[in-house]
CSV table of C-alpha atoms and ligand atoms in Angstrom, one decimal:
chain,number,residue,atom,x,y,z
C,1,MET,CA,18.1,-13.0,-2.9
C,2,LYS,CA,19.5,-9.8,-4.3
C,3,VAL,CA,17.2,-7.8,-6.6
C,4,LEU,CA,18.0,-5.1,-9.1
C,5,VAL,CA,15.3,-2.5,-10.0
C,6,VAL,CA,15.6,-0.4,-13.2
C,7,GLY,CA,14.3,3.1,-13.2
C,8,ASN,CA,14.4,6.4,-11.2
C,9,GLY,CA,10.8,7.4,-10.5
C,10,GLY,CA,8.3,7.1,-7.7
C,11,ARG,CA,7.2,3.8,-9.0
C,12,GLU,CA,10.7,2.4,-8.6
C,13,HIS,CA,11.0,3.7,-5.1
C,14,ALA,CA,7.7,1.9,-4.3
C,15,LEU,CA,9.0,-1.3,-5.9
C,16,VAL,CA,12.2,-1.2,-3.9
C,17,TRP,CA,10.4,-0.4,-0.7
C,18,LYS,CA,8.0,-3.3,-1.2
C,19,LEU,CA,10.7,-5.8,-2.2
C,20,LEU,CA,12.7,-4.9,0.9
C,21,GLN,CA,9.7,-6.0,3.1
C,22,SER,CA,10.0,-9.5,1.7
C,23,PRO,CA,11.8,-12.0,4.1
C,24,LYS,CA,13.8,-13.4,1.1
C,25,VAL,CA,15.1,-10.1,-0.2
C,26,GLN,CA,18.5,-9.2,1.3
C,27,GLU,CA,19.4,-6.2,-0.8
C,28,VAL,CA,18.1,-4.2,-3.7
C,29,VAL,CA,20.2,-2.2,-6.2
C,30,CYS,CA,18.4,0.6,-8.1
C,31,VAL,CA,19.6,1.7,-11.5
C,32,PRO,CA,20.0,4.7,-11.4
C,33,GLY,CA,17.5,5.3,-8.5
C,34,ASN,CA,16.8,8.6,-7.0
C,35,GLY,CA,17.1,10.6,-3.7
C,36,GLY,CA,14.6,8.2,-2.0
C,37,THR,CA,16.2,4.9,-3.0
C,38,ALA,CA,19.6,6.4,-2.0
C,39,THR,CA,18.5,6.7,1.6
C,40,LEU,CA,16.7,3.3,2.1
C,41,ASP,CA,18.4,0.7,4.3
C,42,ARG,CA,19.7,-2.3,2.3
C,43,CYS,CA,19.3,-0.4,-1.0
C,44,ARG,CA,21.9,1.4,-3.0
C,45,ASN,CA,21.9,3.3,-6.3
C,46,LEU,CA,24.0,2.3,-9.2
C,47,GLY,CA,24.8,5.2,-11.5
C,48,LEU,CA,24.2,3.5,-14.9
C,49,SER,CA,21.9,4.5,-17.6
C,50,VAL,CA,18.7,2.4,-17.9
C,51,THR,CA,19.7,1.6,-21.5
C,52,ASP,CA,23.2,0.5,-20.6
C,53,PHE,CA,22.3,-3.2,-20.9
C,54,GLU,CA,25.9,-4.3,-21.0
C,55,GLY,CA,26.8,-2.5,-17.8
C,56,ILE,CA,23.7,-3.6,-16.0
C,57,GLY,CA,24.2,-7.2,-17.2
C,58,ARG,CA,27.8,-7.3,-16.1
C,59,PHE,CA,27.0,-5.9,-12.7
C,60,ALA,CA,24.1,-8.3,-12.2
C,61,LEU,CA,26.3,-11.4,-13.1
C,62,VAL,CA,29.2,-10.3,-10.9
C,63,ASN,CA,26.9,-9.5,-8.0
C,64,ASN,CA,24.7,-12.6,-8.2
C,65,ILE,CA,21.5,-10.7,-8.8
C,66,GLY,CA,18.6,-13.2,-8.6
C,67,LEU,CA,15.9,-11.0,-10.1
C,68,ILE,CA,15.8,-7.9,-12.3
C,69,VAL,CA,12.6,-5.8,-12.2
C,70,VAL,CA,12.3,-3.3,-15.0
C,71,GLY,CA,10.1,-0.3,-13.9
C,72,SER,CA,10.2,2.0,-16.9
C,73,GLU,CA,9.0,1.5,-20.4
C,74,VAL,CA,12.0,3.1,-22.0
C,75,PRO,CA,14.5,0.2,-21.5
C,76,LEU,CA,11.7,-2.3,-22.1
C,77,ALA,CA,11.0,-0.8,-25.5
C,78,ALA,CA,14.7,-0.7,-26.2
C,79,GLY,CA,15.0,-4.5,-25.5
C,80,ILE,CA,16.5,-4.7,-22.0
C,81,THR,CA,14.8,-8.0,-21.3
C,82,ASP,CA,16.1,-9.7,-24.5
C,83,ALA,CA,19.6,-8.4,-23.8
C,84,LEU,CA,19.7,-9.5,-20.2
C,85,LYS,CA,18.0,-12.9,-20.7
C,86,GLU,CA,20.6,-13.7,-23.3
C,87,GLN,CA,23.1,-13.4,-20.4
C,88,THR,CA,21.1,-16.0,-18.5
C,89,LEU,CA,19.7,-13.3,-16.1
C,90,THR,CA,16.2,-13.5,-14.6
C,91,VAL,CA,14.1,-10.5,-15.7
C,92,PHE,CA,10.6,-9.4,-14.9
C,93,GLY,CA,9.3,-7.4,-17.9
C,94,PRO,CA,8.3,-8.2,-21.4
C,95,SER,CA,10.6,-8.5,-24.4
C,96,GLN,CA,11.0,-5.7,-27.0
C,97,ALA,CA,8.4,-7.4,-29.1
C,98,GLY,CA,5.9,-7.5,-26.2
C,99,ALA,CA,6.7,-3.9,-25.2
C,100,GLN,CA,5.3,-2.8,-28.5
C,101,ILE,CA,1.9,-3.0,-26.8
C,102,GLU,CA,3.0,0.4,-25.3
C,103,SER,CA,5.7,1.6,-27.6
C,104,SER,CA,3.4,1.7,-30.7
C,105,LYS,CA,-0.2,2.7,-30.3
C,106,ALA,CA,-0.8,1.6,-33.8
C,107,TRP,CA,0.6,-1.9,-33.1
C,108,ALA,CA,-1.5,-2.1,-29.9
C,109,LYS,CA,-4.6,-1.0,-31.8
C,110,ALA,CA,-4.1,-3.7,-34.4
C,111,LEU,CA,-3.6,-6.3,-31.7
C,112,MET,CA,-6.9,-5.3,-30.0
C,113,GLN,CA,-8.7,-5.4,-33.3
C,114,THR,CA,-7.4,-8.9,-34.0
C,115,ALA,CA,-8.5,-10.1,-30.5
C,116,HIS,CA,-11.8,-8.3,-30.6
C,117,ILE,CA,-10.9,-6.3,-27.5
C,118,PRO,CA,-13.3,-3.4,-26.9
C,119,THR,CA,-11.6,-0.1,-27.7
C,120,ALA,CA,-12.2,3.2,-29.4
C,121,HIS,CA,-12.3,3.2,-33.2
C,122,ALA,CA,-9.0,4.6,-34.7
C,123,GLU,CA,-7.2,5.3,-37.9
C,124,VAL,CA,-3.4,5.6,-38.3
C,125,PHE,CA,-1.6,8.2,-40.4
C,126,THR,CA,1.9,8.9,-41.5
C,127,GLU,CA,1.2,12.3,-43.1
C,128,ALA,CA,-0.3,15.4,-41.6
C,129,ALA,CA,-2.5,16.3,-44.6
C,130,ALA,CA,-4.3,13.0,-44.7
C,131,ALA,CA,-4.7,13.0,-40.9
C,132,ILE,CA,-6.2,16.6,-41.0
C,133,ALA,CA,-8.5,15.7,-43.9
C,134,TYR,CA,-9.8,12.7,-41.9
C,135,THR,CA,-10.4,14.6,-38.7
C,136,ALA,CA,-12.5,17.1,-40.7
C,137,THR,CA,-15.0,14.3,-41.4
C,138,GLN,CA,-15.2,13.2,-37.8
C,139,ALA,CA,-17.2,14.4,-34.8
C,140,THR,CA,-15.5,16.3,-32.0
C,141,PRO,CA,-14.1,15.9,-29.4
C,142,ILE,CA,-11.5,13.7,-31.2
C,143,VAL,CA,-8.3,12.3,-29.8
C,144,VAL,CA,-4.9,12.8,-31.5
C,145,LYS,CA,-2.1,10.4,-30.3
C,146,ALA,CA,1.6,10.3,-31.2
C,147,ASP,CA,2.3,6.6,-32.0
C,148,GLY,CA,5.4,6.2,-29.9
C,149,LEU,CA,6.6,6.8,-26.4
C,150,ALA,CA,6.0,10.4,-25.1
C,151,ALA,CA,6.0,10.0,-21.3
C,152,GLY,CA,2.2,10.2,-21.1
C,153,LYS,CA,2.2,13.6,-22.9
C,154,GLY,CA,1.6,12.6,-26.5
C,155,VAL,CA,-2.2,12.7,-26.4
C,156,THR,CA,-4.5,15.6,-27.2
C,157,VAL,CA,-8.2,15.4,-26.6
C,158,ALA,CA,-9.2,18.0,-29.2
C,159,GLN,CA,-12.5,19.8,-28.6
C,160,THR,CA,-12.5,21.4,-32.1
C,161,PRO,CA,-11.1,20.5,-35.5
C,162,GLU,CA,-8.7,23.4,-35.2
C,163,GLU,CA,-7.2,22.0,-32.0
C,164,ALA,CA,-6.9,18.6,-33.7
C,165,THR,CA,-5.1,20.2,-36.7
C,166,ALA,CA,-2.7,22.0,-34.4
C,167,ALA,CA,-1.9,18.7,-32.5
C,168,ILE,CA,-1.4,16.8,-35.7
C,169,GLU,CA,0.9,19.6,-37.1
C,170,ALA,CA,2.9,19.7,-33.9
C,171,ALA,CA,3.4,16.0,-33.9
C,172,PHE,CA,4.6,15.9,-37.5
C,173,ALA,CA,6.8,19.0,-36.8
C,174,GLY,CA,8.7,16.9,-34.3
C,175,GLN,CA,7.2,17.8,-30.9
C,176,PHE,CA,7.6,14.2,-29.8
C,177,GLY,CA,10.6,13.3,-32.1
C,178,GLU,CA,10.3,10.0,-33.9
C,179,ALA,CA,7.3,9.1,-31.7
C,180,GLY,CA,5.1,11.6,-33.5
C,181,GLN,CA,6.0,10.7,-37.1
C,182,ARG,CA,3.0,8.4,-37.0
C,183,VAL,CA,-0.3,9.5,-35.5
C,184,VAL,CA,-3.3,7.7,-34.3
C,185,ILE,CA,-6.6,9.5,-34.6
C,186,GLU,CA,-9.1,8.0,-32.3
C,187,GLU,CA,-12.8,8.3,-31.4
C,188,TYR,CA,-13.4,10.1,-28.1
C,189,LEU,CA,-14.7,7.9,-25.3
C,190,ALA,CA,-16.7,9.5,-22.5
C,191,GLY,CA,-16.8,7.9,-19.1
C,192,GLU,CA,-14.6,7.2,-16.1
C,193,GLU,CA,-11.0,6.0,-16.4
C,194,VAL,CA,-9.5,3.2,-14.4
C,195,SER,CA,-6.1,1.5,-14.4
C,196,ILE,CA,-5.9,-2.2,-14.2
C,197,LEU,CA,-2.4,-3.4,-13.5
C,198,ALA,CA,-2.2,-7.1,-14.0
C,199,VAL,CA,0.8,-9.5,-13.7
C,200,THR,CA,1.2,-12.3,-16.2
C,201,ASP,CA,3.5,-15.2,-16.9
C,202,GLY,CA,2.5,-15.2,-20.5
C,203,ARG,CA,-0.3,-17.8,-19.9
C,204,THR,CA,-2.1,-16.8,-16.7
C,205,ILE,CA,-3.0,-13.2,-16.0
C,206,ARG,CA,-4.0,-11.8,-12.5
C,207,PRO,CA,-5.1,-8.3,-11.9
C,208,LEU,CA,-3.9,-6.3,-8.9
C,209,LEU,CA,-6.4,-4.0,-7.1
C,210,PRO,CA,-8.1,-1.6,-9.5
C,211,ALA,CA,-6.8,2.0,-9.3
C,212,GLN,CA,-7.7,5.4,-10.6
C,213,ASP,CA,-5.1,7.9,-11.8
C,214,HIS,CA,-5.6,11.7,-12.3
C,215,LYS,CA,-4.0,12.5,-15.6
C,216,ARG,CA,-4.8,16.2,-16.0
C,217,ILE,CA,-2.6,18.9,-14.4
C,218,GLY,CA,-5.6,20.9,-12.9
C,219,GLU,CA,-8.2,20.3,-10.3
C,220,GLY,CA,-11.5,19.0,-11.6
C,221,ASP,CA,-9.6,17.2,-14.4
C,222,THR,CA,-8.7,20.3,-16.3
C,223,GLY,CA,-5.7,21.4,-18.3
C,224,VAL,CA,-3.1,19.3,-20.1
C,225,ASN,CA,-2.3,15.6,-19.6
C,226,THR,CA,0.6,14.7,-17.4
C,227,GLY,CA,2.3,11.4,-16.4
C,228,GLY,CA,-0.2,11.3,-13.5
C,229,MET,CA,-0.9,13.6,-10.6
C,230,GLY,CA,-2.2,11.1,-8.0
C,231,ALA,CA,-3.9,7.8,-7.7
C,232,TYR,CA,-6.0,5.8,-5.3
C,233,ALA,CA,-6.8,2.1,-4.9
C,234,PRO,CA,-9.1,0.2,-4.8
C,235,ALA,CA,-11.3,2.1,-7.3
C,236,PRO,CA,-14.9,1.3,-6.2
C,237,ILE,CA,-16.2,1.8,-9.7
C,238,VAL,CA,-14.7,-1.6,-10.6
C,239,THR,CA,-17.1,-4.0,-8.9
C,240,PRO,CA,-16.3,-7.7,-8.8
C,241,THR,CA,-18.6,-8.3,-11.7
C,242,LEU,CA,-16.9,-5.6,-13.8
C,243,MET,CA,-13.5,-7.0,-12.9
C,244,GLN,CA,-14.6,-10.4,-14.1
C,245,ARG,CA,-15.6,-8.8,-17.4
C,246,ILE,CA,-12.3,-7.0,-17.7
C,247,GLN,CA,-10.6,-10.4,-17.1
C,248,THR,CA,-12.5,-12.3,-19.8
C,249,GLU,CA,-13.1,-9.5,-22.4
C,250,ILE,CA,-9.7,-7.7,-22.1
C,251,LEU,CA,-6.9,-9.3,-20.2
C,252,GLU,CA,-7.2,-12.9,-21.3
C,253,PRO,CA,-7.8,-12.1,-25.0
C,254,ALA,CA,-4.8,-9.7,-24.9
C,255,ILE,CA,-2.5,-12.5,-23.6
C,256,ALA,CA,-4.0,-15.0,-26.1
C,257,ALA,CA,-3.3,-12.5,-28.9
C,258,LEU,CA,0.3,-12.0,-27.8
C,259,GLN,CA,0.8,-15.7,-27.6
C,260,GLN,CA,-0.6,-16.1,-31.1
C,261,GLN,CA,2.1,-13.7,-32.3
C,262,GLY,CA,4.7,-15.8,-30.6
C,263,ILE,CA,5.3,-13.3,-27.8
C,264,ASP,CA,6.0,-14.9,-24.4
C,265,TYR,CA,5.0,-11.9,-22.3
C,266,ARG,CA,6.1,-12.1,-18.6
C,267,GLY,CA,5.6,-8.9,-16.7
C,268,VAL,CA,2.9,-6.3,-16.1
C,269,LEU,CA,0.2,-5.7,-18.6
C,270,TYR,CA,-1.4,-2.4,-17.6
C,271,ALA,CA,-4.8,-1.8,-19.2
C,272,GLY,CA,-5.9,1.9,-19.1
C,273,LEU,CA,-9.7,1.6,-19.4
C,274,MET,CA,-12.6,3.9,-19.9
C,275,ILE,CA,-15.8,2.7,-18.2
C,276,THR,CA,-18.4,4.1,-20.5
C,277,PRO,CA,-21.7,5.6,-19.3
C,278,THR,CA,-23.3,2.2,-20.1
C,279,GLY,CA,-20.9,0.5,-17.7
C,280,ASP,CA,-18.8,-1.2,-20.4
C,281,PRO,CA,-15.0,-1.4,-20.2
C,282,LYS,CA,-13.1,-0.2,-23.3
C,283,VAL,CA,-9.3,0.0,-23.6
C,284,ILE,CA,-7.7,3.5,-24.0
C,285,GLU,CA,-4.2,2.1,-23.9
C,286,PHE,CA,-2.0,-0.7,-22.8
C,287,ASN,CA,1.3,-0.2,-21.0
C,288,CYS,CA,4.0,-2.8,-20.6
C,289,ARG,CA,5.0,-2.0,-17.0
C,290,PHE,CA,3.7,-0.8,-13.6
C,291,GLY,CA,1.8,2.5,-13.6
C,292,ASP,CA,3.2,5.6,-12.0
C,293,PRO,CA,1.7,6.8,-9.6
C,294,GLU,CA,-0.8,3.8,-9.4
C,295,THR,CA,2.0,1.5,-8.1
C,296,GLN,CA,2.6,3.9,-5.1
C,297,ALA,CA,-1.1,3.5,-4.1
C,298,ILE,CA,-1.4,-0.3,-4.9
C,299,LEU,CA,1.7,-1.8,-3.4
C,300,PRO,CA,1.3,-0.4,0.2
C,301,LEU,CA,-1.9,-2.5,0.3
C,302,LEU,CA,-0.3,-5.7,-0.9
C,303,ASN,CA,0.5,-8.3,1.8
C,304,THR,CA,1.8,-11.0,-0.6
C,305,PRO,CA,5.6,-10.9,-0.9
C,306,LEU,CA,6.2,-9.0,-4.1
C,307,ASP,CA,9.3,-11.0,-5.0
C,308,GLU,CA,7.4,-14.3,-4.8
C,309,LEU,CA,4.7,-12.9,-7.1
C,310,LEU,CA,7.1,-11.6,-9.7
C,311,MET,CA,9.2,-14.8,-9.6
C,312,ALA,CA,6.0,-16.9,-10.2
C,313,CYS,CA,5.5,-14.8,-13.4
C,314,VAL,CA,9.1,-15.2,-14.5
C,315,ARG,CA,9.0,-19.0,-13.9
C,316,GLN,CA,5.6,-19.3,-15.5
C,317,GLN,CA,4.0,-20.6,-12.3
C,318,LEU,CA,1.3,-18.0,-11.8
C,319,GLU,CA,-1.5,-20.5,-12.3
C,320,ASP,CA,-0.5,-22.3,-9.0
C,321,PHE,CA,0.3,-19.1,-7.1
C,322,PRO,CA,-2.0,-18.6,-4.0
C,323,PRO,CA,-4.6,-15.8,-4.2
C,324,LEU,CA,-3.1,-12.4,-3.6
C,325,GLN,CA,-3.5,-11.0,-0.1
C,326,TRP,CA,-4.5,-7.4,0.4
C,327,LYS,CA,-4.8,-5.1,3.4
C,328,PRO,CA,-8.3,-3.9,4.0
C,329,GLY,CA,-9.0,-0.2,3.5
C,330,ALA,CA,-7.8,2.2,0.8
C,331,ALA,CA,-4.6,4.0,-0.2
C,332,VAL,CA,-4.0,7.3,-2.0
C,333,CYS,CA,-0.9,8.7,-3.5
C,334,VAL,CA,-0.8,12.4,-4.1
C,335,VAL,CA,2.0,13.7,-6.4
C,336,VAL,CA,3.9,16.8,-5.3
C,337,ALA,CA,5.2,18.4,-8.5
C,338,ALA,CA,7.3,21.4,-9.5
C,339,ASP,CA,5.2,24.3,-10.7
C,340,GLY,CA,5.2,24.4,-14.5
C,341,TYR,CA,5.2,20.6,-15.0
C,342,PRO,CA,4.5,19.0,-17.5
C,343,GLU,CA,5.9,22.0,-19.5
C,344,GLN,CA,8.7,24.2,-18.2
C,345,TYR,CA,9.7,23.8,-14.6
C,346,GLY,CA,12.8,24.5,-12.4
C,347,LYS,CA,15.0,22.0,-10.7
C,348,GLY,CA,17.3,22.0,-7.7
C,349,TYR,CA,14.9,23.4,-5.1
C,350,PRO,CA,15.9,22.3,-1.6
C,351,ILE,CA,13.2,20.1,0.0
C,352,THR,CA,12.4,20.1,3.7
C,353,GLY,CA,9.8,18.4,5.9
C,354,ILE,CA,10.0,14.8,4.7
C,355,GLU,CA,10.6,13.5,8.3
C,356,PRO,CA,7.7,15.3,9.8
C,357,ALA,CA,5.6,14.1,6.9
C,358,GLU,CA,6.5,10.5,7.5
C,359,THR,CA,5.9,10.9,11.3
C,360,THR,CA,2.2,11.3,10.4
C,361,GLY,CA,2.3,7.7,9.1
C,362,ALA,CA,2.4,8.6,5.4
C,363,ILE,CA,5.0,7.1,3.1
C,364,VAL,CA,7.0,9.6,1.0
C,365,PHE,CA,8.0,8.1,-2.3
C,366,HIS,CA,10.6,10.1,-4.2
C,367,ALA,CA,10.4,10.7,-7.9
C,368,GLY,CA,12.4,13.6,-9.2
C,369,THR,CA,14.8,14.1,-6.3
C,370,LYS,CA,18.5,13.8,-5.7
C,371,LEU,CA,21.0,14.3,-2.9
C,372,LYS,CA,23.3,17.2,-3.5
C,373,GLN,CA,26.0,17.3,-0.9
C,374,SER,CA,23.6,15.5,1.5
C,375,GLN,CA,20.8,18.1,0.8
C,376,LEU,CA,17.7,16.7,-0.8
C,377,VAL,CA,16.8,18.8,-3.9
C,378,SER,CA,14.2,18.5,-6.6
C,379,ASP,CA,15.4,17.0,-9.9
C,380,GLY,CA,12.3,16.6,-12.0
C,381,GLY,CA,8.7,17.6,-12.7
C,382,ARG,CA,7.0,15.0,-10.5
C,383,VAL,CA,9.1,15.4,-7.3
C,384,LEU,CA,7.4,13.3,-4.6
C,385,GLY,CA,4.4,11.0,-4.2
C,386,VAL,CA,3.0,11.0,-0.8
C,387,THR,CA,1.0,7.8,0.0
C,388,ALA,CA,-1.3,7.2,3.0
C,389,VAL,CA,-3.3,4.1,3.8
C,390,GLY,CA,-6.5,4.5,5.7
C,391,VAL,CA,-9.4,2.4,7.0
C,392,ASP,CA,-11.3,4.0,4.1
C,393,LEU,CA,-10.5,6.4,1.2
C,394,ALA,CA,-11.6,9.5,3.2
C,395,GLU,CA,-9.1,8.7,6.0
C,396,ALA,CA,-6.3,8.0,3.4
C,397,ILE,CA,-7.0,11.3,1.7
C,398,ALA,CA,-7.0,13.3,4.9
C,399,GLN,CA,-3.7,11.7,6.0
C,400,ALA,CA,-2.0,12.2,2.6
C,401,TYR,CA,-2.7,15.9,2.5
C,402,ALA,CA,-1.8,16.4,6.2
C,403,ALA,CA,1.6,14.9,5.4
C,404,ILE,CA,2.0,17.0,2.2
C,405,ASP,CA,1.4,20.1,4.3
C,406,CYS,CA,4.6,19.3,6.2
C,407,ILE,CA,6.7,19.3,3.0
C,408,GLN,CA,8.1,22.5,1.6
C,409,PHE,CA,10.0,23.5,-1.4
C,410,ASP,CA,9.8,26.5,-3.8
C,411,ALA,CA,7.4,26.1,-6.6
C,412,LYS,CA,5.6,23.1,-4.9
C,413,TYR,CA,2.4,22.3,-6.8
C,414,VAL,CA,-0.3,19.8,-5.7
C,415,ARG,CA,-3.7,18.9,-7.0
C,416,ARG,CA,-6.0,19.1,-4.0
C,417,ASP,CA,-8.8,16.8,-5.3
C,418,ILE,CA,-7.0,13.5,-5.6
C,419,GLY,CA,-9.4,10.6,-4.7
C,420,ARG,CA,-12.5,12.7,-4.7
C,421,ARG,CA,-14.1,10.8,-7.5
C,422,GLY,CA,-13.7,7.6,-5.5
C,423,MET,CA,-15.6,9.2,-2.6
C,424,LYS,CA,-18.4,10.1,-5.0
C,425,ALA,CA,-18.5,6.5,-6.3
C,426,VAL,CA,-19.3,5.3,-2.8
C,427,GLY,CA,-21.9,8.0,-2.2
C,428,ASN,CA,-20.0,10.5,-0.1
K,501,AMP,P1,-3.0,7.5,-23.3
K,501,AMP,O1,-1.6,7.9,-23.3
K,501,AMP,O2,-3.4,6.8,-24.6
K,501,AMP,O3,-3.4,6.8,-22.1
K,501,AMP,O4,-3.9,8.8,-23.2
K,501,AMP,C1,-3.7,9.7,-22.2
K,501,AMP,C2,-5.0,10.2,-21.7
K,501,AMP,O5,-5.8,10.8,-22.8
K,501,AMP,C3,-5.9,9.1,-21.2
K,501,AMP,O6,-5.6,8.8,-19.9
K,501,AMP,C4,-7.3,9.8,-21.3
K,501,AMP,O7,-7.5,10.7,-20.3
K,501,AMP,C5,-7.1,10.6,-22.6
K,501,AMP,N1,-7.6,9.7,-23.7
K,501,AMP,C6,-6.9,8.9,-24.5
K,501,AMP,N2,-7.6,8.3,-25.4
K,501,AMP,C7,-8.9,8.7,-25.2
K,501,AMP,C8,-10.1,8.4,-25.9
K,501,AMP,N3,-10.2,7.6,-26.9
K,501,AMP,N4,-11.2,9.0,-25.4
K,501,AMP,C9,-11.1,9.9,-24.3
K,501,AMP,N5,-10.0,10.2,-23.7
K,501,AMP,C10,-8.9,9.6,-24.1
K,502,LIG,N1,-0.2,6.7,-14.5
K,502,LIG,C1,-0.1,6.5,-15.9
K,502,LIG,C2,1.0,5.7,-16.4
K,502,LIG,O1,1.7,5.1,-15.6
K,502,LIG,O2,1.1,5.5,-17.6
């Protein structure tokens, strides 16, 4: 089978890498891909935009692509699945209607309320003045969220009413474009965050290993939110009992509520959860696709052929699919970013040391990289994700940082504490 993966991040590099390990996958095409997918054997990049549905569809039909896996939320929210399915192509990823679970926080909140899914209380506003007046009546901290897609950067956890006001004004002034013309003001939830990536065929839903991301730019979870600075899996805070609760209180009701709306959701449902101090899971957000960088930590532990799992979702045969097989141990992915991310950062820095890094046994997933006259250069804020698998989390962390120390480029920025929370959770 030939597979086409849509996207250009570290997540897509990990998806391609995993798909190529499957005995049934001959070749993968990545649209548009990055410097990492460009150098993988049996993978090639295709320089189309992720929203060029016509171009992607034509290529897939002519080249006999058996499965299209959509990595990024942007084409999903723009309706890639609907467009390609109309051309009789096989797509893993929800329809535009299903993708609203991520593309509109207000829509997702309404769905959760209908389904009685535990989540933070929230109100939706379309005018700054009303939003500001409302926050003045609420306790702080309080959370201000742009309604639409903002690459993980549309959320402010405001410590004071003044901060909340500034965030509301910035959103309505166009900081996030259209995405910020509607704002969700949400109760602050304390606790520990976890990411549950689950695959679904629209009827059955199965979680992958629980993971923990590190959203803030700075060590000790300080500074602004980013797309994610590193992740590890499995997250020990999610015990089997808690996972069972997440399944019955969150994942299954979400699928049932989608079904009730007539949405046939086949793809990843990613639940970003807060585990509150009382040990209860509450939803912070849903995403309609694999997490980045969680995927780079989860997939290296998966033994089940990924194409078979995704095909079972697309064919609505997940109920009969055998239990997922996982490697023992733990994996961590540490993001190597360009200094200044998620705000202003430079591009085009020559990158060296990838081969020595990989010699340590780590896997170097590329995110914002490209080949410029056969020289690898940085081409984004999150540049690389270095993953290591160990017998335990401590070993995985040590290996990932040893590999990172081999890699050099100007303005390299790394959080040095990825995974430390997971160590605390197991009493280290
Ligand atoms: P989101 O894009 O909704 O996942 O929000 C990004 C990040 O903001 C989350 O990963 C949390 O760290 C933080 N956050 C969002 N909503 C809340 C909330 N209600 N309480 C506390 N932190 C939140
Ligand atoms: N790592 C957070 C996300 O993928 O949204």
